[in-house]
Amino acid sequence: MRYARISVGGRAVWGRVGERDVELLSGSPLHGEPDVIGMLPVAGAVWLPPVVPPVFYAVGMNYPRHIAHAGAATPDRPEVGYRANNALTGHRSPIVRPAEVVGRFEAEPELVAVIGRTTRHASYEEARRSVFGWTIGNDVSARTWQHQDRTFWRSKNSDTFKPMGPWIETDVEALAQTTTLRVNGEIRASFPTGDMVFDPFDHIVAVTRHSTLHPGDVLWMGAESTCQIEPGDTVDVEISGIGVLSNPVHLEGNPS
Amino acid sequence: MRYARISVGGRAVWGRVGERDVELLSGSPLHGEPDVIGMLPVAGAVWLPPVVPPVFYAVGMNYPRHIAHAGAATPDRPEVGYRANNALTGHRSPIVRPAEVVGRFEAEPELVAVIGRTTRHASYEEARRSVFGWTIGNDVSARTWQHQDRTFWRSKNSDTFKPMGPWIETDVEALAQTTTLRVNGEIRASFPTGDMVFDPFDHIVAVTRHSTLHPGDVLWMGAESTCQIEPGDTVDVEISGIGVLSNPVHLEGNPS
């Protein structure tokens, strides 16, 4: 199944996405079994981030080739950081580059695990069962701010810096897929989605030793490769078996 | 006014807190003007965190004496980090020290600004108007983890490490108050709440240059002093004009 959140008359409505139509739902599939309350064509859908997480977890360096490229040490245990919900935006919505950004402005294509049940002290098998489904994230980063600032507050959490979507896919072997990053249709990176130092379930085991995960929490899993993006570009992150997250890049104050 | 969230039959209900009674409300005062739907005595209230923020902002080093004590550089501009909602707990609920924690386990008494309106590109005056009210936070920290880990995920965001409450006070000159930290009734720290390098409004101006603040977002403002806490202790953070946030400290697996 593919579950999305659609903007209908300015309101966020959950939907189940088919080939041609989206069935609109009475509530969140993360909290029960909603009824079908309407229908609209996929082509006309306005996509919101598929979930607004209670806690927005993000893994840093987690792909061996990314770590080697950065000259960083390979992590010896799973750790997590946080991102901020203000930065979330949906499929097809613009990534807005602030006018003040100088230096590299980059896309990072990431697998995202969406938690489906309240989980604490999970075994690896319980961690597998805690995942409701999978979506796609683009961890947009302004590198000069990332190096200048004490935290990632501006570099990774400015408004629109966290596109997520288009939907949550519940029936996919996420770690057996391929992640592809395209700019204006040209492939800029492609790597095995599952080629991670620690996989999502390793991270869930570690996190839930001390923290309770809740339905709707998301865990962004890091990227192997990144690429620069510019205003005027369209950036696509595809994960086979899940979908394509596509966003145009705008310059602040210049919305086209 | 003092607004709180109370647990009533396992459900979170907003309340307006008076001398003897809590008026239970039909909804959040952050989103409209709720009706009174019931009443219960203050003495019988089970206190929840007064808000679960869409984004949980935290300021680091922000008091000159704390910075001098730590031998750190004084920040030259306001910056923020993030904390995680799983760690929130209410007034009188236990802070649970994980069995694996070694080394210093500390309380940090903090003023908390609660945002009341959607705010972007705020002037200092708009920043003042964006604050709905003020509450109290205890930024409980496990120092060994803080030094060992790449992020603050375990050291500051384990379950129960972020007591907040007891309520949001809307009518107080928060920066003119005194913050007092007590352990088992004994004063361990006392400092002028407003003696900050950058005040809450400076931070809101800076944050909203790139990020939209939303109703319910919280901004924890840092502490001047900290003190060690042990299982069996009761730790109180008082800010004059707001109230007292009191929590017992338990050892994991030993709930008394």
XYZ file of C-alpha atoms in Angstrom:
512
model
C 0.000 0.000 0.000
C 1.009 3.606 -0.572
C -0.219 6.134 1.977
C 0.103 9.864 1.438
C -1.116 13.130 2.888
C -2.882 15.336 0.366
C -3.923 18.968 0.662
C -7.686 19.168 0.049
C -9.192 22.637 0.396
C -6.252 23.687 2.557
C -6.710 20.733 4.897
C -4.371 17.715 5.239
C -6.181 14.480 4.335
C -4.673 10.997 4.374
C -4.981 9.006 1.150
C -4.280 5.552 -0.248
C -2.554 5.992 -3.600
C -3.460 3.745 -6.537
C -2.416 3.803 -10.196
C -4.869 6.520 -11.214
C -6.730 7.564 -8.096
C -6.151 8.491 -4.498
C -8.741 7.134 -2.060
C -9.196 9.803 0.618
C -9.296 8.400 4.161
C -11.139 9.354 7.356
C -7.942 9.351 9.426
C -4.363 8.206 9.774
C -3.500 4.582 8.962
C -0.896 4.907 11.715
C -3.707 5.069 14.270
C -6.325 2.509 13.253
C -8.108 1.500 10.060
C -9.605 4.555 8.418
C -12.611 4.517 6.062
C -12.622 5.710 2.470
C -14.400 9.064 2.339
C -13.683 10.220 -1.211
C -11.536 9.959 -4.280
C -9.408 12.187 -6.466
C -7.152 11.633 -9.480
C -3.458 11.116 -8.682
C -2.672 13.708 -11.348
C -4.469 16.439 -9.397
C -3.023 15.662 -5.967
C -1.204 18.328 -3.946
C 1.316 16.312 -1.929
C 2.138 17.121 1.670
C 4.925 15.488 3.691
C 3.457 12.009 4.286
C 3.767 12.416 8.041
C 4.659 15.151 10.539
C 6.746 13.236 13.056
C 6.539 13.568 16.840
C 10.336 13.115 16.715
C 12.395 13.559 13.532
C 15.502 11.349 13.796
C 18.395 11.538 11.344
C 21.448 9.330 11.001
C 24.700 10.994 9.926
C 27.574 9.151 8.272
C 26.168 5.716 7.479
C 27.441 4.659 4.026
C 31.011 3.291 3.781
C 31.793 5.186 0.553
C 30.479 8.470 1.977
C 32.623 7.978 5.083
C 35.708 7.147 2.998
C 35.088 10.168 0.748
C 34.750 12.460 3.785
C 37.855 10.983 5.405
C 35.731 10.335 8.493
C 35.988 7.491 10.980
C 33.522 4.635 10.564
C 31.003 4.772 13.424
C 31.412 1.896 15.863
C 27.785 2.073 17.050
C 24.471 3.499 15.820
C 23.810 7.102 16.829
C 21.148 9.610 15.851
C 20.626 13.337 15.618
C 17.479 15.372 15.026
C 15.940 17.507 12.319
C 13.084 20.039 12.680
C 9.527 19.788 11.331
C 9.442 23.401 10.100
C 11.839 22.307 7.340
C 9.514 19.609 5.934
C 7.935 20.094 2.542
C 6.106 17.758 0.154
C 6.679 16.210 -3.248
C 6.711 18.856 -6.028
C 6.933 21.795 -3.570
C 9.914 24.086 -4.020
C 13.159 23.919 -2.114
C 13.827 27.609 -1.438
C 17.499 28.578 -1.266
C 17.842 31.542 1.117
C 19.301 34.647 -0.529
C 22.149 34.673 2.036
C 23.425 31.174 1.236
C 26.902 31.151 -0.262
C 28.985 28.126 -1.220
C 27.790 24.617 -1.868
C 24.036 23.955 -1.636
C 23.495 20.219 -1.885
C 20.941 17.437 -2.115
C 21.350 14.220 -0.064
C 19.111 11.306 -1.137
C 17.913 9.265 1.862
C 15.778 6.282 2.738
C 13.277 7.104 5.511
C 11.759 4.570 7.932
C 8.323 5.510 9.310
C 7.540 4.022 12.733
C 4.146 2.353 13.158
C 3.975 1.366 16.797
C 5.071 2.505 20.234
C 8.387 0.744 20.772
C 10.868 0.558 23.653
C 13.690 -1.950 24.322
C 13.259 -3.497 20.873
C 15.039 -6.650 19.722
C 16.156 -6.660 16.086
C 12.994 -8.577 15.144
C 10.805 -6.159 17.104
C 12.596 -3.296 15.361
C 11.628 -4.827 11.988
C 8.002 -5.021 13.092
C 8.028 -1.439 14.408
C 8.427 -0.003 10.886
C 5.092 0.877 9.240
C 6.621 1.675 5.865
C 9.229 3.586 3.903
C 9.452 6.947 2.230
C 12.118 9.157 0.655
C 13.897 12.214 2.025
C 16.192 14.854 0.582
C 18.470 16.195 3.350
C 19.169 19.546 1.659
C 22.261 21.159 3.177
C 23.946 24.566 2.976
C 27.592 23.610 3.537
C 29.006 27.004 4.521
C 26.456 27.311 7.338
C 27.110 23.686 8.268
C 30.778 24.553 8.840
C 30.169 27.985 10.437
C 27.437 27.158 12.916
C 27.553 25.355 16.245
C 24.596 23.146 15.215
C 22.775 22.231 11.985
C 19.972 24.721 12.724
C 20.338 26.834 9.555
C 22.342 24.487 7.333
C 19.850 21.624 7.438
C 16.695 22.988 9.093
C 15.759 26.178 7.266
C 12.204 26.118 5.861
C 11.839 23.746 2.839
C 15.245 22.054 3.415
C 13.609 18.678 4.174
C 11.479 17.450 1.248
C 9.859 14.103 2.157
C 7.529 11.867 0.144
C 5.734 11.354 -2.104
C 4.126 8.608 0.022
C 4.789 5.828 2.525
C 5.201 2.450 0.817
C 4.345 -0.417 3.151
C 5.204 -3.364 0.865
C 8.839 -3.141 -0.170
C 12.153 -4.732 0.814
C 13.636 -1.294 1.308
C 17.227 -2.407 1.875
C 17.291 -4.361 -1.428
C 16.593 -1.269 -3.562
C 18.653 1.288 -5.496
C 18.752 4.992 -4.654
C 19.193 7.359 -7.596
C 19.729 11.124 -7.514
C 18.929 13.121 -10.651
C 19.204 16.822 -11.430
C 17.198 18.004 -14.440
C 16.852 14.380 -15.487
C 20.588 13.632 -15.400
C 21.837 10.936 -13.023
C 24.216 12.421 -10.449
C 24.439 9.477 -8.041
C 23.217 5.907 -7.799
C 23.925 3.453 -4.990
C 22.529 0.370 -3.271
C 20.029 1.670 -0.711
C 20.999 -1.005 1.813
C 24.787 -0.542 1.715
C 24.792 0.921 5.224
C 27.171 0.596 8.170
C 24.177 0.137 10.504
C 20.731 -0.508 9.067
C 17.453 1.058 10.241
C 16.721 -1.832 12.601
C 20.158 -1.579 14.244
C 19.362 2.088 14.885
C 15.903 1.304 16.281
C 17.407 -1.258 18.674
C 19.938 1.353 19.854
C 17.517 4.275 20.127
C 14.838 2.304 21.979
C 17.297 1.264 24.646
C 16.781 4.784 26.065
C 14.006 6.461 24.072
C 10.454 5.421 23.203
C 9.587 5.538 19.511
C 6.022 6.530 18.636
C 3.798 6.049 15.562
C 4.778 8.625 12.957
C 8.354 9.094 14.138
C 10.739 9.056 11.175
C 14.331 7.916 10.883
C 16.318 9.351 7.940
C 19.093 6.931 7.085
C 21.870 9.041 5.520
C 23.208 9.169 1.960
C 26.142 7.681 0.094
C 26.511 10.588 -2.333
C 25.408 14.186 -2.616
C 25.350 16.711 -5.437
C 25.100 20.445 -5.830
C 21.747 22.004 -6.771
C 21.011 25.489 -8.092
C 17.921 27.673 -8.406
C 16.142 26.637 -11.601
C 17.051 22.953 -11.171
C 14.612 20.145 -10.533
C 16.013 17.494 -8.186
C 14.620 13.948 -8.106
C 15.388 11.298 -5.513
C 14.221 7.876 -6.626
C 14.261 4.708 -4.549
C 13.197 1.719 -6.633
C 10.080 0.066 -5.234
C 9.100 3.227 -3.352
C 8.832 6.111 -5.837
C 10.291 9.432 -6.905
C 10.486 12.551 -4.729
C 10.787 15.539 -7.074
C 11.286 19.184 -6.106
C 12.133 22.339 -8.015
C 14.773 24.647 -6.529
C 13.884 28.326 -6.180
C 15.873 31.308 -5.016
C 14.328 33.159 -2.053
C 12.404 36.188 -3.223
C 12.335 34.880 -6.787
C 9.555 32.281 -6.841
C 9.768 30.680 -10.254
C -3.441 33.071 33.222
C -1.918 29.687 33.890
C -2.630 27.000 31.289
C -1.746 23.356 31.872
C -2.356 19.948 30.365
C -3.884 17.494 32.818
C -4.314 13.736 32.501
C -8.032 12.952 32.915
C -8.953 9.302 32.516
C -5.777 8.722 30.506
C -6.583 11.584 28.138
C -4.733 14.929 27.888
C -7.071 17.836 28.680
C -6.124 21.508 28.718
C -6.899 23.410 31.892
C -6.828 26.927 33.319
C -5.224 26.769 36.749
C -6.622 28.835 39.633
C -5.773 28.934 43.334
C -7.815 25.850 44.251
C -9.329 24.542 41.049
C -8.415 23.730 37.477
C -11.067 24.681 34.907
C -10.959 21.984 32.234
C -11.094 23.355 28.667
C -12.598 22.142 25.399
C -9.337 22.638 23.476
C -5.982 24.342 23.313
C -5.746 28.050 24.161
C -2.965 28.141 21.533
C -5.587 27.555 18.831
C -8.629 29.647 19.712
C -10.707 30.382 22.802
C -11.790 27.118 24.401
C -14.878 26.688 26.596
C -14.880 25.495 30.180
C -16.121 21.901 30.249
C -15.408 20.842 33.827
C -13.501 21.451 36.999
C -11.160 19.567 39.304
C -9.191 20.475 42.411
C -5.575 21.551 41.823
C -4.539 19.105 44.540
C -5.771 16.130 42.503
C -4.289 17.141 39.142
C -1.966 14.800 37.232
C 0.313 17.175 35.327
C 1.433 16.507 31.770
C 4.022 18.575 29.898
C 2.044 21.784 29.221
C 2.619 21.447 25.477
C 4.061 18.891 23.049
C 5.942 21.124 20.620
C 5.984 20.775 16.831
C 9.642 21.813 17.144
C 11.591 21.688 20.422
C 14.314 24.352 20.318
C 17.087 24.613 22.903
C 19.722 27.267 23.395
C 23.144 26.128 24.615
C 25.604 28.396 26.406
C 23.637 31.555 27.113
C 24.552 32.780 30.625
C 27.845 34.691 31.042
C 28.743 32.944 34.323
C 28.050 29.490 32.852
C 30.238 30.317 29.860
C 33.057 31.612 32.090
C 32.796 28.523 34.319
C 32.977 26.217 31.280
C 35.899 28.170 29.799
C 33.856 28.490 26.602
C 33.781 31.361 24.125
C 30.878 33.795 24.406
C 28.549 33.294 21.424
C 28.630 36.195 18.983
C 25.140 35.470 17.631
C 22.030 33.528 18.708
C 22.010 29.869 17.663
C 19.723 26.972 18.541
C 19.778 23.206 18.754
C 16.969 20.710 19.200
C 15.633 18.335 21.828
C 13.239 15.401 21.336
C 9.622 15.080 22.505
C 10.038 11.496 23.740
C 12.086 12.931 26.617
C 9.319 15.229 27.898
C 7.658 14.496 31.199
C 5.375 16.495 33.476
C 5.516 18.105 36.894
C 5.837 15.488 39.679
C 6.622 12.625 37.249
C 9.902 10.822 37.866
C 13.173 11.527 36.121
C 14.442 7.983 35.499
C 18.228 7.588 35.512
C 19.155 4.725 33.168
C 20.996 1.887 34.900
C 23.942 2.316 32.475
C 24.600 5.953 33.327
C 27.950 6.530 35.001
C 29.480 9.841 36.044
C 27.724 13.101 36.604
C 23.942 13.184 36.203
C 22.797 16.789 36.398
C 19.827 19.136 36.491
C 19.842 22.372 34.451
C 17.132 24.898 35.402
C 15.782 26.746 32.353
C 13.238 29.358 31.351
C 11.046 28.171 28.457
C 9.275 30.439 25.951
C 6.093 28.979 24.416
C 5.274 30.332 20.956
C 1.678 31.448 20.347
C 1.520 32.419 16.687
C 2.966 31.487 13.322
C 5.998 33.738 12.944
C 8.544 34.342 10.194
C 10.980 37.245 9.648
C 10.131 38.709 13.076
C 11.329 42.074 14.295
C 12.233 42.258 17.993
C 8.774 43.653 18.742
C 7.079 40.926 16.703
C 9.214 38.381 18.536
C 7.853 39.724 21.846
C 4.294 39.364 20.572
C 4.949 35.824 19.277
C 5.389 34.449 22.818
C 2.171 33.054 24.290
C 3.633 32.480 27.736
C 6.407 30.992 29.846
C 7.072 27.716 31.547
C 9.972 25.937 33.255
C 12.269 23.207 31.987
C 14.882 20.947 33.552
C 17.474 19.995 30.911
C 18.612 16.786 32.656
C 21.983 15.692 31.288
C 24.171 12.583 31.579
C 27.651 14.102 31.206
C 29.617 10.956 30.304
C 27.294 10.273 27.369
C 27.431 13.956 26.453
C 31.202 13.677 26.069
C 31.217 10.202 24.450
C 28.500 10.618 21.833
C 28.514 12.440 18.517
C 25.190 14.137 19.396
C 23.087 14.756 22.521
C 20.763 11.841 21.635
C 21.302 9.810 24.838
C 22.802 12.417 27.144
C 19.906 14.862 26.911
C 17.076 13.038 25.110
C 16.560 9.736 26.902
C 12.984 9.233 28.130
C 12.084 11.496 31.129
C 15.220 13.707 30.707
C 13.109 16.788 29.851
C 10.665 17.650 32.663
C 8.590 20.699 31.662
C 5.839 22.529 33.540
C 3.888 22.753 35.674
C 1.971 25.232 33.471
C 2.314 28.083 30.998
C 2.101 31.492 32.707
C 0.926 34.190 30.312
C 1.203 37.216 32.620
C 4.766 37.577 33.848
C 7.829 39.659 33.038
C 9.858 36.494 32.631
C 13.248 38.168 32.245
C 12.834 40.083 35.524
C 12.531 36.924 37.637
C 14.870 34.716 39.692
C 15.597 31.070 38.860
C 16.251 28.794 41.842
C 17.368 25.156 41.803
C 16.733 23.053 44.909
C 17.549 19.437 45.701
C 15.613 17.946 48.626
C 14.647 21.476 49.626
C 18.233 22.793 49.733
C 19.149 25.657 47.392
C 21.868 24.590 44.960
C 21.730 27.515 42.545
C 19.986 30.868 42.235
C 20.435 33.388 39.451
C 18.658 36.238 37.650
C 16.531 34.564 34.971
C 17.181 37.359 32.492
C 20.987 37.512 32.794
C 21.419 36.077 29.276
C 23.861 36.785 26.462
C 20.957 36.775 23.981
C 17.381 36.878 25.246
C 14.453 34.807 23.918
C 13.390 37.570 21.512
C 16.898 37.848 20.038
C 16.726 34.116 19.373
C 13.262 34.350 17.804
C 14.458 37.127 15.485
C 17.425 34.953 14.429
C 15.506 31.676 14.060
C 12.652 33.210 12.068
C 15.036 34.642 9.522
C 15.166 31.095 8.073
C 12.584 28.993 9.949
C 8.880 29.462 10.623
C 7.855 29.191 14.279
C 4.445 27.644 14.980
C 2.034 27.763 17.942
C 3.273 25.358 20.604
C 6.935 25.466 19.602
C 9.125 25.862 22.686
C 12.472 27.558 23.152
C 14.505 26.434 26.183
C 16.820 29.264 27.181
C 19.810 27.595 28.876
C 20.974 27.660 32.500
C 23.531 29.591 34.523
C 24.239 26.770 36.968
C 23.700 23.049 37.215
C 23.890 20.525 40.037
C 24.227 16.795 40.435
C 21.114 14.728 41.204
C 20.856 11.167 42.504
C 18.140 8.536 42.657
C 16.058 9.262 45.743
C 16.397 13.041 45.356
C 13.591 15.440 44.590
C 14.670 18.292 42.317
C 12.747 21.570 42.142
C 13.224 24.315 39.585
C 11.481 27.519 40.611
C 11.133 30.658 38.547
C 9.504 33.434 40.556
C 6.236 34.595 38.983
C 5.845 31.317 37.097
C 5.915 28.422 39.559
C 7.827 25.357 40.719
C 8.607 22.322 38.567
C 9.268 19.406 40.927
C 10.365 15.886 40.002
C 11.611 12.887 41.964
C 14.663 11.032 40.625
C 14.369 7.253 40.239
C 16.859 4.613 39.188
C 15.761 2.578 36.164
C 14.259 -0.731 37.252
C 13.805 0.548 40.788
C 10.664 2.695 40.690
C 10.496 4.311 44.081
